[in-house]
XYZ file of C-alpha atoms in Angstrom:
684
model
C -100.120 77.175 122.187
C -98.901 79.341 125.339
C -95.214 77.881 125.971
C -94.643 79.860 122.937
C -95.328 83.228 124.850
C -92.007 82.696 126.756
C -90.741 83.544 123.048
C -91.940 87.405 123.062
C -95.076 88.565 121.798
C -93.007 89.111 117.864
C -91.896 85.595 117.198
C -95.247 83.855 119.003
C -97.597 83.007 116.205
C -94.954 81.796 114.202
C -92.946 79.923 116.515
C -96.297 78.377 117.362
C -96.569 77.636 113.896
C -93.251 76.100 113.229
C -92.512 78.270 110.580
C -88.735 79.499 109.455
C -88.959 82.351 107.752
C -85.773 85.372 107.263
C -86.218 88.991 108.118
C -87.244 91.196 105.522
C -84.328 94.004 106.089
C -80.878 92.552 105.336
C -78.857 92.932 108.496
C -80.994 89.575 109.967
C -80.610 89.498 114.288
C -77.939 86.566 114.421
C -78.288 83.686 116.455
C -78.427 85.023 120.301
C -80.684 88.230 119.536
C -84.927 88.152 118.601
C -87.005 90.869 116.743
C -88.195 93.897 119.226
C -87.211 95.716 121.964
C -86.652 94.869 126.137
C -88.267 97.651 128.205
C -88.196 97.929 131.962
C -90.787 99.534 133.669
C -90.576 100.961 137.087
C -93.013 102.419 139.485
C -91.329 105.483 140.987
C -92.618 105.535 144.613
C -91.421 106.955 147.696
C -87.960 105.781 148.582
C -89.700 103.623 151.393
C -92.747 101.981 148.931
C -92.485 98.708 148.036
C -90.250 98.752 144.046
C -92.428 97.377 141.498
C -90.317 96.542 138.176
C -91.450 94.485 135.338
C -89.447 93.977 132.134
C -90.734 92.312 129.141
C -90.070 92.846 125.007
C -92.160 95.471 123.487
C -92.450 95.911 119.318
C -91.655 99.899 118.868
C -89.880 102.696 120.205
C -93.125 104.043 121.512
C -95.887 104.220 124.246
C -98.914 106.189 125.762
C -100.497 106.015 128.791
C -103.153 107.847 130.059
C -103.950 108.804 133.949
C -105.664 105.400 135.912
C -103.926 103.156 133.276
C -100.831 101.514 133.123
C -97.783 100.522 131.235
C -98.285 96.962 132.362
C -100.777 95.290 135.107
C -97.570 93.678 137.158
C -96.819 97.845 137.892
C -99.744 99.912 139.579
C -100.774 103.265 137.828
C -99.136 106.169 138.952
C -95.468 108.499 138.188
C -93.439 105.630 136.437
C -90.200 104.689 134.256
C -90.190 102.688 131.241
C -86.410 102.222 130.020
C -85.894 100.536 126.452
C -82.543 98.711 125.212
C -82.285 97.702 121.525
C -79.816 97.345 119.205
C -80.252 99.263 115.464
C -78.561 96.835 112.770
C -78.030 98.666 109.416
C -76.106 97.035 106.531
C -73.939 100.598 105.448
C -73.548 103.628 107.400
C -76.652 106.076 107.654
C -76.144 109.976 108.983
C -79.962 110.181 110.495
C -81.331 112.766 112.542
C -84.079 111.773 115.683
C -86.886 113.495 116.532
C -89.552 112.632 119.793
C -92.745 114.246 120.190
C -95.295 113.154 123.491
C -95.762 114.437 127.082
C -93.345 113.739 129.763
C -89.467 113.349 130.246
C -87.072 111.625 127.877
C -83.177 110.621 126.937
C -81.639 109.097 123.943
C -79.020 107.810 123.781
C -77.386 105.748 120.543
C -73.504 103.907 121.038
C -72.841 106.008 123.785
C -73.538 109.357 123.501
C -76.064 111.751 124.290
C -78.781 112.811 121.191
C -81.862 113.813 122.464
C -82.709 114.897 126.218
C -85.252 117.131 127.352
C -89.105 118.014 128.373
C -91.843 116.467 125.910
C -94.760 119.268 125.828
C -97.091 118.407 123.003
C -96.358 120.206 119.404
C -93.027 121.139 120.444
C -91.259 117.897 119.670
C -87.315 117.344 120.244
C -85.344 117.193 117.596
C -81.875 116.657 116.037
C -81.106 119.737 115.150
C -80.728 120.522 111.274
C -77.300 119.648 110.155
C -76.336 117.744 113.355
C -77.287 114.480 111.577
C -75.601 111.229 113.596
C -73.883 109.172 112.019
C -74.639 104.957 112.766
C -71.743 102.652 111.956
C -72.601 99.494 109.200
C -73.807 96.823 111.507
C -74.643 96.914 115.349
C -75.914 100.416 116.747
C -77.110 100.564 120.603
C -79.998 102.565 121.301
C -80.927 103.193 124.782
C -84.064 105.606 125.935
C -85.668 106.430 128.368
C -88.741 107.722 129.352
C -90.611 109.141 132.601
C -94.000 109.902 132.459
C -95.764 113.056 134.058
C -96.579 113.747 137.767
C -99.564 111.869 137.778
C -98.516 108.767 136.030
C -99.714 109.626 132.372
C -97.437 110.353 129.052
C -96.573 109.247 125.579
C -93.722 109.467 122.863
C -92.951 108.388 119.974
C -89.283 108.210 118.329
C -88.802 108.666 114.504
C -85.931 109.060 112.220
C -85.169 110.558 108.781
C -82.641 109.309 106.767
C -80.736 110.617 103.045
C -83.584 108.998 101.381
C -86.397 108.863 103.649
C -88.573 111.058 105.399
C -89.474 110.879 109.400
C -90.976 107.952 110.470
C -90.783 105.098 113.714
C -88.416 102.525 113.118
C -89.523 100.000 111.683
C -90.540 96.520 114.444
C -88.283 94.035 111.920
C -84.762 96.420 112.101
C -84.846 96.816 116.020
C -83.237 93.312 118.258
C -82.912 92.635 121.582
C -81.140 89.827 123.593
C -82.944 86.771 123.324
C -82.163 84.952 126.333
C -82.636 87.936 128.909
C -83.784 86.974 132.335
C -85.197 89.991 133.467
C -87.841 89.776 130.039
C -87.669 85.974 130.702
C -89.692 86.175 134.001
C -91.943 89.107 132.885
C -93.315 87.487 130.131
C -93.829 84.664 132.422
C -95.792 86.131 134.426
C -97.955 87.876 131.382
C -98.574 83.964 130.695
C -99.679 83.507 133.947
C -102.246 85.908 134.110
C -103.814 85.120 129.985
C -104.223 81.879 131.871
C -105.119 82.843 134.540
C -107.987 84.783 132.652
C -108.485 82.054 129.695
C -108.554 79.440 132.452
C -111.789 80.925 134.522
C -109.212 80.505 138.219
C -110.890 83.069 140.032
C -114.381 81.640 139.482
C -113.793 78.525 141.705
C -111.025 80.547 143.876
C -112.528 83.693 145.322
C -110.547 86.744 146.371
C -110.558 88.663 149.484
C -111.332 91.851 148.796
C -112.165 92.665 144.633
C -114.889 90.316 142.725
C -114.509 89.253 139.543
C -116.957 91.357 137.791
C -114.405 94.284 139.097
C -111.518 93.044 136.711
C -110.380 95.501 134.036
C -111.529 95.009 130.718
C -114.097 92.265 132.691
C -111.379 89.834 131.412
C -111.980 87.642 135.006
C -115.558 87.831 134.151
C -115.722 85.533 131.173
C -117.946 82.269 130.967
C -118.346 79.423 129.721
C -120.662 78.697 127.155
C -124.554 78.135 128.315
C -126.033 74.342 128.489
C -129.538 74.905 129.287
C -130.604 74.238 125.818
C -127.353 71.636 125.914
C -129.462 69.222 123.786
C -130.259 71.232 121.466
C -127.281 72.237 120.233
C -124.433 68.002 120.687
C -124.654 65.274 120.581
C -124.652 62.874 123.939
C -122.358 60.866 122.953
C -120.083 63.344 122.186
C -120.806 65.654 125.182
C -119.682 62.648 127.360
C -116.504 61.967 125.497
C -115.511 65.910 126.081
C -115.830 64.985 129.142
C -113.777 63.227 130.214
C -110.555 64.516 127.867
C -111.704 67.830 126.208
C -108.258 67.719 124.525
C -108.934 64.781 122.804
C -111.091 67.150 120.447
C -109.277 70.558 121.069
C -105.295 70.774 121.949
C -106.117 74.630 123.060
C -109.797 73.671 125.145
C -109.609 75.633 128.078
C -112.728 73.098 129.511
C -110.127 71.307 132.611
C -110.675 67.300 132.184
C -113.075 66.761 135.597
C -112.155 63.612 137.708
C -115.109 61.975 136.582
C -115.819 57.510 135.742
C -116.684 57.106 132.306
C -119.939 56.494 134.049
C -120.120 59.550 135.986
C -119.793 61.413 132.401
C -122.231 59.224 130.533
C -124.700 60.999 133.419
C -123.462 63.725 132.966
C -123.830 64.090 129.095
C -127.527 62.115 130.045
C -128.717 65.447 131.701
C -127.410 67.397 129.674
C -128.422 66.186 126.003
C -132.468 66.125 127.661
C -132.303 69.775 127.779
C -133.458 70.887 124.483
C -134.571 68.783 121.371
C -132.847 69.682 117.720
C -133.599 71.107 115.193
C -134.386 70.398 111.627
C -131.162 69.926 110.283
C -131.397 72.465 106.661
C -131.173 70.714 103.166
C -127.440 70.489 102.216
C -126.709 72.829 98.861
C -125.805 70.660 95.705
C -122.622 70.720 94.322
C -121.476 70.529 98.122
C -118.172 69.551 98.170
C -116.251 72.084 95.480
C -118.632 75.159 96.795
C -118.016 74.269 100.419
C -114.210 73.988 100.517
C -114.595 76.787 97.747
C -116.131 79.078 100.238
C -114.317 78.152 103.081
C -111.007 79.657 101.984
C -112.904 82.469 100.457
C -114.022 83.616 103.751
C -110.546 82.779 105.203
C -112.078 79.868 107.975
C -108.669 78.662 106.753
C -106.948 80.752 108.321
C -107.929 79.592 112.043
C -108.600 75.908 111.266
C -107.860 72.827 108.926
C -109.943 71.714 106.351
C -111.647 68.560 107.064
C -109.563 65.291 106.245
C -106.103 67.703 106.249
C -103.184 66.108 108.295
C -102.026 67.445 110.835
C -98.390 68.462 109.279
C -95.726 70.368 110.848
C -96.609 74.424 110.669
C -99.923 73.899 110.399
C -100.218 77.560 112.661
C -101.709 76.229 115.700
C -104.956 75.958 113.135
C -107.874 74.320 114.522
C -108.735 70.400 113.523
C -112.131 70.263 112.352
C -112.926 66.136 111.964
C -114.538 66.440 115.200
C -117.982 68.497 113.901
C -120.134 65.558 112.368
C -119.256 64.089 116.752
C -120.859 67.372 118.317
C -123.379 69.245 116.496
C -126.927 69.178 115.269
C -127.068 69.934 111.877
C -129.456 73.255 112.508
C -127.672 74.487 115.392
C -124.491 74.092 113.637
C -125.673 76.486 110.733
C -127.007 79.487 113.875
C -123.876 78.479 115.629
C -121.877 79.589 112.513
C -124.293 82.702 111.916
C -123.954 83.735 115.104
C -121.141 82.636 117.406
C -122.318 84.498 120.449
C -125.751 83.762 120.940
C -125.232 80.762 124.028
C -121.802 82.344 124.584
C -121.139 86.159 124.517
C -117.204 84.901 125.363
C -116.816 82.652 122.755
C -113.192 82.291 120.909
C -115.389 82.759 117.807
C -115.494 85.828 115.943
C -118.580 86.691 114.389
C -118.104 86.374 110.675
C -121.722 88.375 110.242
C -122.465 85.600 107.282
C -125.849 85.553 105.123
C -127.694 82.495 105.745
C -127.272 80.263 103.041
C -124.045 80.696 103.936
C -124.256 79.339 106.890
C -126.276 76.474 105.876
C -123.441 75.408 102.704
C -120.996 75.558 105.618
C -122.179 73.715 107.751
C -123.689 71.239 105.540
C -120.109 70.517 104.277
C -118.630 70.195 107.355
C -121.097 68.298 108.558
C -120.644 66.472 105.487
C -116.455 66.210 105.547
C -115.653 65.542 108.727
C -114.886 62.633 110.503
C -117.061 59.417 109.763
C -115.915 57.821 112.961
C -118.830 56.502 115.779
C -117.987 57.591 119.191
C -118.952 55.132 121.517
C -122.425 54.634 123.245
C -122.546 56.277 126.554
C -126.266 56.057 128.273
C -126.473 57.161 131.405
C -129.077 58.411 134.486
C -129.704 62.094 134.020
C -130.685 62.462 137.746
C -127.320 61.096 138.602
C -125.675 63.689 136.273
C -127.701 66.756 137.308
C -126.237 66.121 141.150
C -122.867 65.602 139.505
C -123.175 68.918 138.502
C -123.449 70.713 141.668
C -121.333 68.380 143.208
C -118.525 69.766 140.388
C -119.819 73.315 140.047
C -120.317 73.072 136.926
C -122.630 76.552 136.844
C -119.662 78.425 138.488
C -119.106 78.931 134.913
C -121.875 77.765 132.945
C -125.759 78.576 132.789
C -127.193 75.656 134.348
C -130.316 75.141 136.394
C -128.436 73.783 138.763
C -127.443 74.414 142.141
C -123.873 74.821 142.905
C -122.625 72.941 146.466
C -121.139 74.147 148.842
C -117.517 75.670 148.614
C -115.013 73.296 148.456
C -112.282 75.036 146.655
C -109.438 77.026 148.838
C -109.463 80.933 147.828
C -107.052 82.367 146.348
C -105.304 83.524 149.852
C -105.059 79.412 150.536
C -103.861 77.826 147.565
C -101.132 76.336 147.253
C -98.973 76.887 144.247
C -97.885 72.428 144.300
C -101.544 70.998 144.806
C -105.219 70.648 142.945
C -105.028 72.108 139.426
C -101.242 73.210 139.892
C -99.789 69.864 140.827
C -97.320 68.053 138.367
C -100.179 65.490 138.567
C -103.432 67.101 138.436
C -105.242 64.240 138.036
C -103.389 62.368 140.811
C -104.601 65.024 142.501
C -107.842 64.593 142.135
C -108.232 68.037 140.482
C -109.635 69.709 137.381
C -106.793 68.930 134.672
C -106.254 71.471 132.360
C -103.257 70.394 130.861
C -100.822 72.098 131.721
C -96.930 71.945 130.826
C -94.176 73.170 133.022
C -93.649 76.322 131.672
C -97.684 76.691 131.993
C -97.656 75.352 135.524
C -94.660 78.088 136.775
C -95.897 80.936 135.010
C -99.051 80.325 136.452
C -97.406 80.082 140.024
C -95.669 83.195 139.666
C -98.412 84.521 138.819
C -100.345 83.777 141.740
C -98.259 86.609 144.144
C -100.189 89.313 141.881
C -103.540 88.110 140.959
C -105.526 89.719 143.361
C -103.845 93.216 142.167
C -102.992 92.853 138.468
C -106.201 91.878 136.899
C -107.707 94.744 138.780
C -105.272 97.425 136.809
C -105.919 98.633 133.360
C -103.427 98.430 131.522
C -104.430 98.864 127.476
C -100.983 97.811 126.142
C -100.673 94.730 127.563
C -104.167 93.606 127.140
C -103.605 94.275 123.249
C -100.263 92.494 122.808
C -101.341 89.595 124.511
C -104.729 89.379 122.512
C -102.931 89.799 119.498
C -102.143 86.926 119.480
C -105.087 85.235 121.696
C -107.232 86.244 119.552
C -105.148 84.933 116.613
C -105.157 88.205 114.389
C -101.703 86.996 113.034
C -103.435 84.125 111.130
C -105.025 87.107 108.662
C -103.127 89.834 109.072
C -99.324 90.090 108.094
C -97.274 91.418 111.140
C -93.908 93.163 111.084
C -92.222 91.686 108.108
C -93.740 88.519 108.948
C -96.553 87.148 107.140
C -99.725 85.834 108.450
C -100.232 81.921 109.070
C -102.909 82.190 106.304
C -100.183 83.331 103.384
C -98.111 81.232 104.138
C -100.793 78.370 104.224
C -101.559 80.188 100.491
C -97.720 80.208 100.020
C -97.661 76.500 100.218
C -101.281 75.279 98.203
C -99.781 77.778 95.464
C -96.621 75.888 94.987
C -98.800 72.734 94.516
C -101.701 73.948 92.622
C -102.491 77.718 91.894
C -105.074 78.970 93.363
C -107.754 81.447 92.885
C -107.451 85.500 93.777
C -110.508 84.871 95.554
C -109.233 82.085 98.035
C -105.209 84.001 98.202
C -104.739 86.631 100.452
C -102.033 88.533 99.123
C -103.536 88.832 96.099
C -106.425 90.209 97.126
C -104.755 92.831 99.618
C -105.490 91.733 102.505
C -104.139 94.274 105.078
C -100.963 93.994 107.137
C -101.274 95.069 111.070
C -97.971 96.662 111.616
C -98.409 99.988 111.728
C -102.062 100.048 112.566
C -102.194 101.411 115.873
C -100.140 105.109 113.772
C -102.577 104.324 110.965
C -106.156 104.791 111.619
C -108.797 106.868 113.750
C -109.249 105.364 116.860
C -113.142 105.936 117.061
C -112.721 104.280 113.250
C -111.171 101.570 113.903
C -113.035 100.439 117.078
C -116.619 100.678 115.539
C -114.698 98.443 112.508
C -113.028 95.752 114.943
C -116.542 95.475 116.873
C -118.283 94.854 114.015
C -120.542 98.642 113.482
C -118.794 99.245 110.260
C -118.495 98.563 106.699
C -115.163 97.005 105.486
C -113.192 100.294 102.898
C -112.750 97.157 100.636
C -115.174 95.270 99.411
C -113.674 93.290 96.901
C -112.739 91.199 99.718
C -113.714 87.953 100.119
C -112.341 87.363 103.313
C -114.483 88.496 105.848
C -112.794 90.825 109.066
C -114.827 89.458 111.823
C -116.642 91.085 114.339
C -114.921 91.081 117.747
C -117.862 92.673 120.068
C -116.055 92.196 123.377
C -112.446 93.041 123.218
C -111.900 94.568 120.240
C -112.254 97.966 121.523
C -110.187 97.546 124.467
C -107.805 95.847 121.661
C -107.854 99.288 119.646
C -106.737 101.037 122.334
C -103.484 98.804 123.132
C -102.749 99.308 119.577
C -103.110 103.028 119.843
C -100.675 103.236 122.913
C -97.976 101.082 121.391
C -97.476 102.955 118.639
C -97.792 106.014 121.335
C -101.211 107.879 120.608
C -104.009 108.339 123.012
C -107.547 106.983 123.239
C -108.369 110.340 121.188
C -108.566 110.837 117.947
C -105.922 112.844 115.916
C -107.578 116.376 115.870
C -109.251 117.054 112.286
C -106.937 119.828 110.146
C -108.781 122.579 109.247
C -109.692 123.157 104.916
C -107.933 125.441 102.832
C -110.235 126.152 99.686
C -107.060 127.732 97.962
C -104.968 124.500 98.711
C -107.747 121.722 98.426
C -109.181 123.417 94.773
C -106.105 121.701 93.512
C -107.242 118.289 95.367
C -109.183 117.081 92.630
C -107.285 117.579 88.860
C -104.650 115.652 90.829
C -106.911 112.338 91.551
C -107.689 112.311 88.057
C -106.403 111.019 84.536
C -104.991 112.660 82.538
C -103.771 116.023 84.458
C -102.828 114.614 88.071
C -101.674 111.275 89.358
C -104.930 109.252 87.726
C -105.775 108.365 91.513
C -109.553 107.193 90.115
C -108.428 104.969 87.783
C -108.104 102.446 90.719
C -109.402 104.287 93.446
C -113.386 104.481 93.937
C -113.957 108.183 94.805
C -117.607 108.438 96.279
C -120.450 106.820 93.832
C -117.766 106.649 90.866
C -116.264 103.589 90.556
C -112.929 103.481 89.846
C -111.798 103.536 85.834
C -109.795 100.933 85.334
C -108.242 98.753 88.338
C -104.347 97.418 87.406
C -103.720 94.138 89.610
C -106.132 94.799 92.512
C -108.701 97.377 93.626
C -107.624 100.177 96.411
C -109.210 101.922 98.851
C -112.640 104.255 97.871
C -111.167 107.366 99.024
C -113.971 109.532 100.305
C -113.573 108.227 103.488
C -109.590 108.692 103.999
C -109.961 111.793 105.941
C -112.743 109.458 108.456
C -109.938 106.351 108.820
C -107.173 107.925 108.417
C -104.402 109.908 111.184
C -103.355 112.786 108.995
C -99.144 111.451 109.865
C -99.698 108.216 108.547
C -101.267 109.575 105.072
C -98.785 111.843 105.080
C -95.669 109.372 105.377
C -97.531 106.767 103.015
C -98.027 109.142 100.329
C -94.699 109.619 100.140
C -93.476 106.400 99.590
C -95.747 103.758 99.738
C -93.319 100.940 99.500
C -91.430 101.471 102.311
C -94.160 102.055 104.589
C -96.209 98.630 102.666
C -93.507 96.343 100.880
C -96.482 94.873 99.624
C -98.228 97.616 98.218
C -99.462 97.977 94.985
C -99.112 102.135 94.835
C -96.190 103.189 93.296
C -94.230 106.316 94.540
C -95.060 109.099 92.932
C -91.694 111.866 94.466
C -88.339 111.405 93.794
C -85.412 112.179 96.060
C -85.738 116.016 96.162
C -89.362 115.793 96.524
C -90.858 116.876 93.372
C -93.472 114.612 91.420
C -93.773 114.799 87.806
C -96.627 117.097 87.810
C -95.060 120.586 87.773
C -97.950 122.224 87.129
C -99.817 122.292 90.233
C -98.152 123.787 92.971
C -94.418 123.977 91.020
C -94.190 120.242 91.568
C -94.196 120.295 94.916
C -94.921 116.638 96.011
C -95.758 117.602 100.005
C -97.693 120.436 98.869
C -99.442 118.330 96.154
C -100.465 115.447 98.585
C -101.497 118.234 101.191
C -103.870 119.314 98.419
C -105.191 115.787 97.700
C -106.326 115.607 101.459
C -107.271 119.091 102.039
C -110.188 117.802 98.732
C -110.952 114.912 99.748
C -112.181 116.864 103.550
C -115.003 119.025 100.697
C -116.252 115.604 100.145
C -119.208 113.793 101.946
C -118.314 109.798 102.148
C -120.512 108.233 100.877
């Protein structure tokens, strides 16, 4: 999984999957370039201070850093500079205006010519004057932007452009490229990979730090634990436990559990001790017509986005999805149904998110997985439980797992004493007698490079960095399109449809699963956080696809997504309601007198009148969910914001609509009237 991190956050997921997809924009990146913007962060301190610089690839020409935060954990909080470089490729000449909003100072240069330069203050953007549009040439245009924070290390900026046929908007990520093989970016992304591995493999639990404690790390990233094993026998079969201990990656190539230096006899002893804790419950009765119902529900709920269906082959382009063939060998029936209903019950840091399944769905899926998985019986393992407990104490299993076992006197070196070529990071960890994490050469190099930063980087609050890493580690792009590239699920669906068309309720594109490209600029942070952590109902109740709840890391991911788009942690201030404007909104929503929005959109308790192709979102929640900025841009030209949008463009090139008897047909004023009117309605 992590090998492709060094290719950049934007191309990570699809490169890992083996997909080859052409960009949607006609100006396709050249082979020596890749999607994304090169950004270099630099701490600006006294002349005699240690230089701190970190380069990586960014999605957008925007950022926000709040006081006490940093843009990257490899640069300490405080006054900083961010230098961006990207190529904007156009299929034809354009004359465009540019605008930068935020706080701090900024300079924008295009093709070597200064375009905007000055201090940013809230509510006072820098903007190209009317009549002074910048001439952009056909082909490659070189953009350079230098941003400096305020003296306290906080600041934000958002770059927008406007052309002859579109208003101010961010430059779409798929239009921006940078050199594919940049040494500074390669080194910076190696450090990011090292930090991700350091956290995921829980390295700090064995290799203690001198000054800081694991529990003090930013976003508790070093504080994660493995599953509680004090009732392991109620959940897992003994023979599977023994085989897992001998080689976790035999079952899960992405397993974070290392292969311990155990003999088969020792693995059998440890498995016997674990299996003796807790008794299996009674498995629920399997529903009728299990094969058809189970497979259909697996697809409807979107399980297929992250998991291979039982029996599916590991074909090229499987998207990094996890094979579930081993499920019958591992799970006790009753425990699997309970796990699917509440994955975090015995493992608060489980990677599997909570789909909030009903009991019936959990039983159906558990029964189907158990019936459809591997029928191969594992070799029997008979061990001595008393010896197994002593082995658990010797190997320090209690450092990562809930266990009623002591941890032997510390036998692992502290962080300061680690030798980068030894132990877990040796080229052959098994020969070194250390736990074997299955690291490849790139992963070992990343961890070795990260060791110099391990005392500081994990303790710096950097939501931008956290979100960039977790878009992939939390598998967001398995279900959601991002930056012009379809999701893994959509790609799988396309392949399936080529053979046998799937029902609409199993097709994420037909259902309208939203993309993530603009989500940080689209949604109010407070609403988005409630939704991602499972506290808010979906605004798309027609979806069979289930948005899971990320209770622990979801809030930080949301904050990072907002920062990517140049917004802080707070919601956009509410716009005051003008009754004289809002009065027109009711008419504009209606059929016959307006745009007919109520045909596809429910309005409060009133359902949509006659849905065309697919239902739209219920409208009275709009002001609670959306930023006004995004709403305005969306209404002006929905297909430009989202090429998959079913909503048509109502405004012509002159900013007029066909409804000339309301507000003189002025599109901007009409759309604002709808927004104002929605604010007068109580969300359901």
